[in-house]
Amino acid sequence: MNILVINAGSSSLKYQLFDMTDEKVLAKGRVERIGLDSSIVFQETGDGREISDVSEILDHTAAVRKMLALLTHPEHGVLADPGEIAAVGHRVVHGGESFKHSVLVTPEVKREIRSLFDLAPLHNPAHLAGINAVEEVLPGVPQAVVFDTAFHQTMPPTSYMYAIPTVLYRRHKIRRYGFHGTSHDYVSRRAAEFLGRPLEELKMITCHLGNGASCTAILGGKSYDTSMGMTPLEGLMMGTRSGDLDPAIVPYAMGKEDLTLYEISSMLNKHSGLLAISGISGDMREILEAMDRGHEGARLAYDMFVYRLRKYIGAYTAAMDGLDALVFTAGIGENSPRIRQSVCEGLTFFGIRLDPARNEAASDDPRRISADDSRVEVLVVPTNEELMIARDTHALVRGAVTADR
Ligand code: AMP
């Protein structure tokens, strides 16, 4: 059974086609700059064939048509006919409190996603556009939605409530939701498999460190607390996002600099984090390079990133009253031995000890990087959100979805 996974953004559409008999990726690609007359399209197949093109793609429906044309391309495609796609799974950023696990798309589900536009104004409208486009171009093909927030719906109120008047929660659903849930869920399961221990018995902290970064305390396989909040701005320091800050800074800076709501929001989301402190880049690789050249801003940005992550790991270890496994994933977590070492060398109090050679070794598989005498297992587990979405979609269309997700 072939499952197509789609991640629709406001001006881009990324996709992967899986053959679920062996979970192989048949093809993956992206359409960028949707809405412009010079949209860029790229696709590569599992057997290494690549195709790219520049054309006019004015909306998501046109993007879906283009994607299908590439998937069925006589020379560069992998399907003889779009009818070979059994189902489509979509990534949806915000599921609010309505969605505790993945679901098949129905008119009611679409209404709910629409009702959450306020909470995710940049993401949910684009996801709905993607769903509608598939409905139009592939009528009758079942679609599923997998939410970034769903995994965190197990958090207790002590974790998800903000200490502000509860009327704001009741009227406007202002609370912590958490994001990257599909990734935290996936890597925690893979970590338990790798360790050969039941997930239900483990206290785990998963660190998803990419352009966006979050860490999650996972108690017995369920999200217990997570660093991102009502939006993906809270928590760790990120590429261009501030992470935690004193909320009083917002009105104070607005007054002093005469900023509008849009400007302050844009400052905190797009012009803060590593970029603001280094003054050069929000990309960790560039920070590391600049640091090696002696750039002081890059050094401070790096040190702050590490220090803040370490504080979260300490807090979550205390919150769970212990820690069995610490897991690193995503672009920085998977690829930077240096960051992992810097983070862990300040955690010896918890009995965390890395093995330097294991930490330096690169692999696409889950691996242990802690020393044999470390009290806590430290792992690197490559994330695969697309595969998780494909699995959920597959289970839903077979009627085999489990209620615990
Ligand atoms: P993601 O959002 O998961 O694609 O991760 C992007 C982040 O990973 C960027 O900050 C990259 O600079 C960072 N990254 C990727 N490869 C490396 C690497 N080898 N060392 C350090 N950071 C890396």
CSV table of C-alpha atoms and ligand atoms in Angstrom, one decimal:
chain,number,residue,atom,x,y,z
A,1,MET,CA,0.0,0.0,0.0
A,2,ASN,CA,1.4,3.4,-1.0
A,3,ILE,CA,1.0,6.3,1.4
A,4,LEU,CA,1.7,9.9,0.4
A,5,VAL,CA,2.8,12.2,3.3
A,6,ILE,CA,2.3,15.9,2.8
A,7,ASN,CA,3.6,18.9,4.8
A,8,ALA,CA,1.9,21.9,3.3
A,9,GLY,CA,3.2,25.3,4.3
A,10,SER,CA,1.9,28.7,3.2
A,11,SER,CA,4.3,28.9,0.2
A,12,SER,CA,5.7,25.4,0.0
A,13,LEU,CA,4.6,21.7,-0.1
A,14,LYS,CA,6.9,18.9,0.8
A,15,TYR,CA,6.0,15.3,0.2
A,16,GLN,CA,7.2,11.7,0.6
A,17,LEU,CA,5.7,8.6,-0.9
A,18,PHE,CA,6.1,5.4,1.1
A,19,ASP,CA,5.6,1.8,0.1
A,20,MET,CA,4.2,0.5,3.4
A,21,THR,CA,5.1,-3.1,2.7
A,22,ASP,CA,8.7,-2.4,3.7
A,23,GLU,CA,8.3,1.3,4.7
A,24,LYS,CA,10.7,2.3,1.9
A,25,VAL,CA,10.6,5.9,0.5
A,26,LEU,CA,9.7,5.6,-3.2
A,27,ALA,CA,10.2,9.3,-3.8
A,28,LYS,CA,10.3,12.6,-2.0
A,29,GLY,CA,10.1,16.2,-3.2
A,30,ARG,CA,9.1,19.7,-2.7
A,31,VAL,CA,7.3,22.6,-4.4
A,32,GLU,CA,8.6,26.0,-3.2
A,33,ARG,CA,7.5,29.6,-3.8
A,34,ILE,CA,3.8,28.6,-4.3
A,35,GLY,CA,1.9,31.7,-5.5
A,36,LEU,CA,4.8,33.1,-7.6
A,37,ASP,CA,5.4,32.6,-11.3
A,38,SER,CA,8.8,31.1,-10.6
A,39,SER,CA,8.0,28.2,-8.3
A,40,ILE,CA,10.7,25.7,-7.9
A,41,VAL,CA,10.0,21.9,-8.0
A,42,PHE,CA,12.4,19.2,-7.0
A,43,GLN,CA,11.9,15.4,-6.7
A,44,GLU,CA,14.3,12.5,-6.0
A,45,THR,CA,13.4,8.9,-6.2
A,46,GLY,CA,14.5,6.1,-3.8
A,47,ASP,CA,16.8,4.8,-6.6
A,48,GLY,CA,18.5,8.1,-7.1
A,49,ARG,CA,16.8,9.8,-10.1
A,50,GLU,CA,16.4,13.5,-9.7
A,51,ILE,CA,14.3,16.1,-11.5
A,52,SER,CA,13.9,19.8,-10.9
A,53,ASP,CA,11.8,22.4,-12.7
A,54,VAL,CA,10.8,26.1,-12.5
A,55,SER,CA,7.2,26.9,-13.4
A,56,GLU,CA,4.2,28.9,-12.5
A,57,ILE,CA,2.3,27.4,-9.5
A,58,LEU,CA,-0.2,29.8,-8.1
A,59,ASP,CA,-1.9,27.8,-5.4
A,60,HIS,CA,-1.9,24.5,-3.5
A,61,THR,CA,-4.2,22.8,-6.0
A,62,ALA,CA,-1.7,23.5,-8.7
A,63,ALA,CA,1.1,22.3,-6.4
A,64,VAL,CA,-0.7,19.0,-5.8
A,65,ARG,CA,-1.2,18.6,-9.6
A,66,LYS,CA,2.5,19.2,-10.2
A,67,MET,CA,3.5,16.7,-7.5
A,68,LEU,CA,1.3,14.0,-9.1
A,69,ALA,CA,2.8,14.8,-12.5
A,70,LEU,CA,6.2,14.2,-11.1
A,71,LEU,CA,5.3,11.1,-9.3
A,72,THR,CA,3.8,9.6,-12.5
A,73,HIS,CA,6.5,11.1,-14.8
A,74,PRO,CA,7.3,8.5,-17.5
A,75,GLU,CA,11.1,8.9,-16.9
A,76,HIS,CA,11.5,10.3,-13.4
A,77,GLY,CA,8.4,9.0,-11.7
A,78,VAL,CA,7.6,6.0,-9.5
A,79,LEU,CA,3.9,5.4,-10.2
A,80,ALA,CA,2.1,4.4,-13.4
A,81,ASP,CA,-1.1,6.1,-12.2
A,82,PRO,CA,-2.1,8.4,-9.3
A,83,GLY,CA,-4.7,5.7,-8.4
A,84,GLU,CA,-1.8,3.8,-6.9
A,85,ILE,CA,-1.8,6.2,-3.9
A,86,ALA,CA,-4.0,4.5,-1.3
A,87,ALA,CA,-4.1,7.3,1.2
A,88,VAL,CA,-2.6,10.7,2.1
A,89,GLY,CA,-1.4,11.8,5.5
A,90,HIS,CA,-0.9,15.4,6.4
A,91,ARG,CA,1.2,17.0,9.1
A,92,VAL,CA,-0.9,19.6,11.0
A,93,VAL,CA,0.9,21.8,13.5
A,94,HIS,CA,-2.0,22.7,15.8
A,95,GLY,CA,-4.6,20.3,17.0
A,96,GLY,CA,-5.6,22.3,20.1
A,97,GLU,CA,-7.4,20.3,22.8
A,98,SER,CA,-9.6,18.7,20.2
A,99,PHE,CA,-7.2,16.1,18.9
A,100,LYS,CA,-5.4,13.7,21.1
A,101,HIS,CA,-4.4,11.4,18.3
A,102,SER,CA,-4.3,11.2,14.5
A,103,VAL,CA,-7.7,11.0,12.7
A,104,LEU,CA,-9.1,10.5,9.2
A,105,VAL,CA,-10.3,13.7,7.6
A,106,THR,CA,-14.0,14.4,7.7
A,107,PRO,CA,-16.0,17.7,7.2
A,108,GLU,CA,-16.1,17.9,11.0
A,109,VAL,CA,-12.3,17.5,11.3
A,110,LYS,CA,-11.8,20.2,8.7
A,111,ARG,CA,-14.1,22.5,10.7
A,112,GLU,CA,-12.1,21.9,13.9
A,113,ILE,CA,-8.8,22.6,12.1
A,114,ARG,CA,-10.3,25.8,10.8
A,115,SER,CA,-11.4,26.8,14.4
A,116,LEU,CA,-7.8,26.6,15.4
A,117,PHE,CA,-6.6,29.1,12.8
A,118,ASP,CA,-6.2,31.7,15.6
A,119,LEU,CA,-3.8,29.5,17.5
A,120,ALA,CA,-1.6,28.7,14.5
A,121,PRO,CA,-2.2,31.5,11.9
A,122,LEU,CA,0.9,30.7,9.9
A,123,HIS,CA,0.4,26.9,9.7
A,124,ASN,CA,-3.2,25.6,10.0
A,125,PRO,CA,-4.6,27.6,7.0
A,126,ALA,CA,-1.8,26.2,4.8
A,127,HIS,CA,-2.5,22.6,6.1
A,128,LEU,CA,-6.2,23.0,5.3
A,129,ALA,CA,-5.3,24.3,1.8
A,130,GLY,CA,-3.3,21.2,1.3
A,131,ILE,CA,-6.1,18.9,2.4
A,132,ASN,CA,-8.6,20.7,0.2
A,133,ALA,CA,-6.3,20.5,-2.8
A,134,VAL,CA,-5.8,16.8,-2.4
A,135,GLU,CA,-9.6,16.4,-2.1
A,136,GLU,CA,-10.0,18.2,-5.3
A,137,VAL,CA,-7.3,16.5,-7.3
A,138,LEU,CA,-7.6,13.0,-5.8
A,139,PRO,CA,-11.3,12.7,-5.0
A,140,GLY,CA,-12.3,9.7,-2.9
A,141,VAL,CA,-8.7,9.0,-1.6
A,142,PRO,CA,-8.8,8.8,2.2
A,143,GLN,CA,-6.8,11.5,4.0
A,144,ALA,CA,-5.5,11.5,7.6
A,145,VAL,CA,-4.1,14.3,9.8
A,146,VAL,CA,-1.3,13.9,12.3
A,147,PHE,CA,-0.9,16.7,14.8
A,148,ASP,CA,2.3,18.1,16.3
A,149,THR,CA,0.4,18.8,19.5
A,150,ALA,CA,-1.4,15.5,19.9
A,151,PHE,CA,1.4,13.7,21.7
A,152,HIS,CA,1.5,16.4,24.4
A,153,GLN,CA,-2.2,16.1,25.3
A,154,THR,CA,-1.2,13.7,28.1
A,155,MET,CA,0.4,16.5,30.0
A,156,PRO,CA,-1.2,17.2,33.4
A,157,PRO,CA,-2.6,20.6,34.2
A,158,THR,CA,0.4,21.3,36.5
A,159,SER,CA,2.5,21.3,33.3
A,160,TYR,CA,0.0,22.9,30.8
A,161,MET,CA,-1.6,25.7,32.8
A,162,TYR,CA,-0.1,29.2,32.9
A,163,ALA,CA,-0.4,31.0,36.2
A,164,ILE,CA,-2.6,33.7,34.8
A,165,PRO,CA,-6.4,34.3,35.3
A,166,THR,CA,-8.1,31.0,34.3
A,167,VAL,CA,-10.7,32.9,32.4
A,168,LEU,CA,-8.1,33.2,29.6
A,169,TYR,CA,-7.9,29.4,29.5
A,170,ARG,CA,-11.7,29.0,29.6
A,171,ARG,CA,-12.5,31.6,27.0
A,172,HIS,CA,-9.4,31.5,24.7
A,173,LYS,CA,-7.7,28.2,25.4
A,174,ILE,CA,-4.5,29.9,26.5
A,175,ARG,CA,-2.4,27.1,27.8
A,176,ARG,CA,0.7,25.1,26.9
A,177,TYR,CA,0.2,22.8,24.0
A,178,GLY,CA,3.8,21.8,23.0
A,179,PHE,CA,5.0,21.0,19.5
A,180,HIS,CA,7.3,18.6,17.6
A,181,GLY,CA,5.1,15.9,19.2
A,182,THR,CA,5.4,13.5,16.3
A,183,SER,CA,9.2,13.6,16.6
A,184,HIS,CA,9.3,13.2,20.4
A,185,ASP,CA,6.9,10.3,20.1
A,186,TYR,CA,8.9,8.6,17.4
A,187,VAL,CA,12.3,8.9,18.9
A,188,SER,CA,11.1,7.9,22.4
A,189,ARG,CA,9.6,4.7,20.9
A,190,ARG,CA,12.8,4.0,18.9
A,191,ALA,CA,14.9,4.7,22.0
A,192,ALA,CA,12.9,2.1,24.1
A,193,GLU,CA,13.2,-0.4,21.2
A,194,PHE,CA,17.0,0.2,21.0
A,195,LEU,CA,17.4,-0.3,24.7
A,196,GLY,CA,15.2,-3.4,24.7
A,197,ARG,CA,13.1,-2.0,27.6
A,198,PRO,CA,9.4,-1.3,27.9
A,199,LEU,CA,8.6,2.4,27.2
A,200,GLU,CA,6.1,2.3,30.1
A,201,GLU,CA,9.0,1.8,32.6
A,202,LEU,CA,11.2,4.6,31.3
A,203,LYS,CA,11.9,8.2,32.4
A,204,MET,CA,13.2,9.9,29.3
A,205,ILE,CA,14.1,13.4,28.1
A,206,THR,CA,14.0,13.9,24.3
A,207,CYS,CA,15.8,16.9,22.9
A,208,HIS,CA,14.7,17.8,19.4
A,209,LEU,CA,17.4,20.4,18.4
A,210,GLY,CA,16.8,21.8,14.9
A,211,ASN,CA,16.0,25.3,13.6
A,212,GLY,CA,13.2,25.0,16.0
A,213,ALA,CA,14.1,23.3,19.3
A,214,SER,CA,12.2,21.7,22.1
A,215,CYS,CA,12.7,19.2,24.8
A,216,THR,CA,10.2,16.9,26.4
A,217,ALA,CA,10.0,15.0,29.7
A,218,ILE,CA,8.4,11.6,28.8
A,219,LEU,CA,7.2,9.5,31.7
A,220,GLY,CA,6.2,6.0,30.9
A,221,GLY,CA,5.9,6.8,27.2
A,222,LYS,CA,3.6,9.8,27.8
A,223,SER,CA,4.5,13.5,27.4
A,224,TYR,CA,4.7,14.9,31.0
A,225,ASP,CA,6.1,18.3,30.2
A,226,THR,CA,7.5,20.1,27.2
A,227,SER,CA,9.4,23.3,26.6
A,228,MET,CA,7.3,24.8,23.8
A,229,GLY,CA,4.1,26.5,25.0
A,230,MET,CA,0.9,27.9,23.5
A,231,THR,CA,3.1,28.6,20.5
A,232,PRO,CA,6.5,27.3,19.3
A,233,LEU,CA,8.2,30.4,20.7
A,234,GLU,CA,8.6,29.4,24.3
A,235,GLY,CA,11.3,27.2,25.8
A,236,LEU,CA,14.8,26.6,24.4
A,237,MET,CA,16.8,29.2,22.6
A,238,MET,CA,16.4,28.6,18.9
A,239,GLY,CA,17.9,29.6,15.5
A,240,THR,CA,15.8,32.8,15.3
A,241,ARG,CA,13.3,32.5,18.2
A,242,SER,CA,14.0,33.9,21.7
A,243,GLY,CA,12.7,31.0,23.7
A,244,ASP,CA,11.9,31.8,27.4
A,245,LEU,CA,12.0,35.5,28.5
A,246,ASP,CA,10.4,37.7,31.1
A,247,PRO,CA,6.9,38.5,29.7
A,248,ALA,CA,7.3,42.1,31.0
A,249,ILE,CA,9.9,42.7,28.4
A,250,VAL,CA,7.2,42.7,25.7
A,251,PRO,CA,5.3,45.8,26.8
A,252,TYR,CA,8.5,47.5,28.0
A,253,ALA,CA,10.3,47.0,24.6
A,254,MET,CA,7.1,48.0,22.7
A,255,GLY,CA,6.9,51.3,24.6
A,256,LYS,CA,10.6,52.1,24.4
A,257,GLU,CA,11.0,51.3,20.7
A,258,ASP,CA,7.5,52.2,19.6
A,259,LEU,CA,6.9,48.7,18.2
A,260,THR,CA,3.6,47.4,17.0
A,261,LEU,CA,2.3,43.9,18.0
A,262,TYR,CA,3.3,42.6,14.6
A,263,GLU,CA,6.8,44.0,15.0
A,264,ILE,CA,7.5,42.6,18.5
A,265,SER,CA,6.1,39.2,17.4
A,266,SER,CA,8.4,39.3,14.3
A,267,MET,CA,11.3,40.3,16.5
A,268,LEU,CA,10.9,37.4,18.9
A,269,ASN,CA,10.2,34.8,16.2
A,270,LYS,CA,12.5,35.8,13.4
A,271,HIS,CA,15.2,38.1,14.7
A,272,SER,CA,16.1,36.6,18.1
A,273,GLY,CA,17.9,33.4,19.3
A,274,LEU,CA,21.2,32.4,17.9
A,275,LEU,CA,20.9,35.0,15.2
A,276,ALA,CA,20.4,37.9,17.6
A,277,ILE,CA,23.1,37.0,20.0
A,278,SER,CA,25.8,36.0,17.4
A,279,GLY,CA,24.8,38.9,15.1
A,280,ILE,CA,25.7,36.6,12.1
A,281,SER,CA,23.5,33.6,11.7
A,282,GLY,CA,20.7,31.5,13.2
A,283,ASP,CA,22.3,28.4,11.7
A,284,MET,CA,24.3,26.3,14.1
A,285,ARG,CA,26.9,25.2,11.6
A,286,GLU,CA,27.7,28.8,10.9
A,287,ILE,CA,27.8,29.6,14.6
A,288,LEU,CA,30.3,26.8,15.1
A,289,GLU,CA,32.5,27.9,12.2
A,290,ALA,CA,32.5,31.5,13.4
A,291,MET,CA,33.3,30.4,17.0
A,292,ASP,CA,36.3,28.6,15.7
A,293,ARG,CA,37.5,31.8,14.1
A,294,GLY,CA,37.2,33.5,17.5
A,295,HIS,CA,33.9,35.3,16.9
A,296,GLU,CA,32.8,36.4,20.4
A,297,GLY,CA,29.1,36.8,19.6
A,298,ALA,CA,29.0,33.2,18.2
A,299,ARG,CA,30.7,31.9,21.3
A,300,LEU,CA,28.1,33.6,23.6
A,301,ALA,CA,25.2,32.3,21.4
A,302,TYR,CA,26.6,28.8,21.6
A,303,ASP,CA,27.2,28.9,25.3
A,304,MET,CA,23.7,30.3,25.9
A,305,PHE,CA,22.1,27.6,23.8
A,306,VAL,CA,24.0,24.9,25.7
A,307,TYR,CA,23.3,26.4,29.1
A,308,ARG,CA,19.6,26.8,28.6
A,309,LEU,CA,19.2,23.3,27.4
A,310,ARG,CA,21.1,22.0,30.3
A,311,LYS,CA,18.8,23.9,32.7
A,312,TYR,CA,15.8,22.2,31.1
A,313,ILE,CA,17.3,18.8,31.4
A,314,GLY,CA,18.0,19.4,35.0
A,315,ALA,CA,14.4,20.7,35.6
A,316,TYR,CA,12.8,17.7,33.8
A,317,THR,CA,15.0,15.3,35.7
A,318,ALA,CA,13.7,16.8,38.9
A,319,ALA,CA,10.1,16.9,37.6
A,320,MET,CA,10.2,13.1,36.9
A,321,ASP,CA,12.3,12.4,40.0
A,322,GLY,CA,14.9,10.6,37.9
A,323,LEU,CA,16.1,9.9,34.4
A,324,ASP,CA,16.8,6.7,32.5
A,325,ALA,CA,17.6,8.0,29.0
A,326,LEU,CA,18.5,11.3,27.4
A,327,VAL,CA,17.9,11.3,23.7
A,328,PHE,CA,19.3,13.8,21.1
A,329,THR,CA,17.6,14.2,17.7
A,330,ALA,CA,17.0,16.6,14.7
A,331,GLY,CA,19.7,18.6,12.7
A,332,ILE,CA,21.8,19.8,15.6
A,333,GLY,CA,21.1,16.9,18.0
A,334,GLU,CA,21.9,14.2,15.4
A,335,ASN,CA,24.9,15.9,13.8
A,336,SER,CA,26.8,17.8,16.4
A,337,PRO,CA,29.0,15.8,18.7
A,338,ARG,CA,30.3,19.1,20.1
A,339,ILE,CA,26.9,20.3,21.3
A,340,ARG,CA,26.1,16.9,22.8
A,341,GLN,CA,29.4,16.9,24.7
A,342,SER,CA,29.0,20.5,25.9
A,343,VAL,CA,25.5,19.8,27.2
A,344,CYS,CA,26.5,16.5,28.9
A,345,GLU,CA,29.7,17.7,30.5
A,346,GLY,CA,27.7,19.9,32.8
A,347,LEU,CA,25.4,17.0,33.9
A,348,THR,CA,27.8,14.7,35.7
A,349,PHE,CA,25.9,15.3,38.9
A,350,PHE,CA,23.1,13.1,37.4
A,351,GLY,CA,25.6,10.4,36.6
A,352,ILE,CA,25.7,11.2,32.9
A,353,ARG,CA,29.0,10.3,31.2
A,354,LEU,CA,29.6,10.3,27.5
A,355,ASP,CA,32.0,8.0,25.7
A,356,PRO,CA,34.0,10.4,23.4
A,357,ALA,CA,34.6,7.9,20.6
A,358,ARG,CA,30.9,6.8,20.5
A,359,ASN,CA,29.8,10.5,20.5
A,360,GLU,CA,32.0,11.2,17.5
A,361,ALA,CA,30.9,8.2,15.4
A,362,ALA,CA,28.3,9.1,12.8
A,363,SER,CA,25.4,6.7,11.8
A,364,ASP,CA,21.9,6.9,10.5
A,365,ASP,CA,20.8,4.4,13.1
A,366,PRO,CA,19.9,4.9,16.7
A,367,ARG,CA,23.1,4.6,18.8
A,368,ARG,CA,24.3,4.8,22.4
A,369,ILE,CA,26.9,7.6,23.1
A,370,SER,CA,27.1,7.2,26.9
A,371,ALA,CA,30.0,5.4,28.6
A,372,ASP,CA,29.3,1.9,30.0
A,373,ASP,CA,29.4,3.2,33.5
A,374,SER,CA,27.0,6.2,32.8
A,375,ARG,CA,24.0,6.0,35.2
A,376,VAL,CA,21.8,7.5,32.4
A,377,GLU,CA,21.7,6.1,28.9
A,378,VAL,CA,22.5,8.8,26.4
A,379,LEU,CA,21.3,8.1,22.8
A,380,VAL,CA,21.2,9.7,19.4
A,381,VAL,CA,18.1,8.7,17.5
A,382,PRO,CA,17.5,10.1,14.1
A,383,THR,CA,14.0,11.5,13.8
A,384,ASN,CA,11.6,10.5,11.1
A,385,GLU,CA,8.3,12.5,11.3
A,386,GLU,CA,7.2,11.5,7.8
A,387,LEU,CA,7.5,7.8,8.6
A,388,MET,CA,5.4,8.3,11.7
A,389,ILE,CA,2.8,10.2,9.7
A,390,ALA,CA,2.8,7.4,7.1
A,391,ARG,CA,2.4,4.7,9.8
A,392,ASP,CA,-0.5,6.5,11.5
A,393,THR,CA,-2.2,7.1,8.1
A,394,HIS,CA,-1.7,3.4,7.2
A,395,ALA,CA,-3.2,2.3,10.6
A,396,LEU,CA,-6.2,4.6,10.2
A,397,VAL,CA,-7.1,3.5,6.7
A,398,ARG,CA,-6.8,-0.2,7.7
A,399,GLY,CA,-9.1,0.6,10.7
A,400,ALA,CA,-6.3,-0.5,13.0
A,401,VAL,CA,-5.5,2.8,14.8
A,402,THR,CA,-4.8,2.5,18.5
A,403,ALA,CA,-6.6,4.8,20.8
A,404,ASP,CA,-3.4,5.6,22.7
A,405,ARG,CA,-2.1,8.0,20.0
B,1,AMP,P1,16.6,20.9,11.2
B,1,AMP,O1,15.7,22.0,11.5
B,1,AMP,O2,16.3,19.6,12.0
B,1,AMP,O3,16.8,20.6,9.8
B,1,AMP,O4,18.1,21.3,11.8
B,1,AMP,C1,18.7,22.5,11.2
B,1,AMP,C2,19.8,22.9,12.2
B,1,AMP,O5,20.8,21.8,12.3
B,1,AMP,C3,20.7,24.1,11.7
B,1,AMP,O6,20.9,24.9,12.7
B,1,AMP,C4,21.9,23.4,11.2
B,1,AMP,O7,23.0,24.3,11.2
B,1,AMP,C5,22.1,22.3,12.2
B,1,AMP,N1,23.0,21.3,11.7
B,1,AMP,C6,22.9,20.4,10.7
B,1,AMP,N2,24.1,19.7,10.6
B,1,AMP,C7,24.9,20.1,11.6
B,1,AMP,C8,26.2,19.7,12.0
B,1,AMP,N3,26.9,18.8,11.4
B,1,AMP,N4,26.7,20.4,13.1
B,1,AMP,C9,26.0,21.3,13.7
B,1,AMP,N5,24.8,21.7,13.4
B,1,AMP,C10,24.2,21.1,12.3
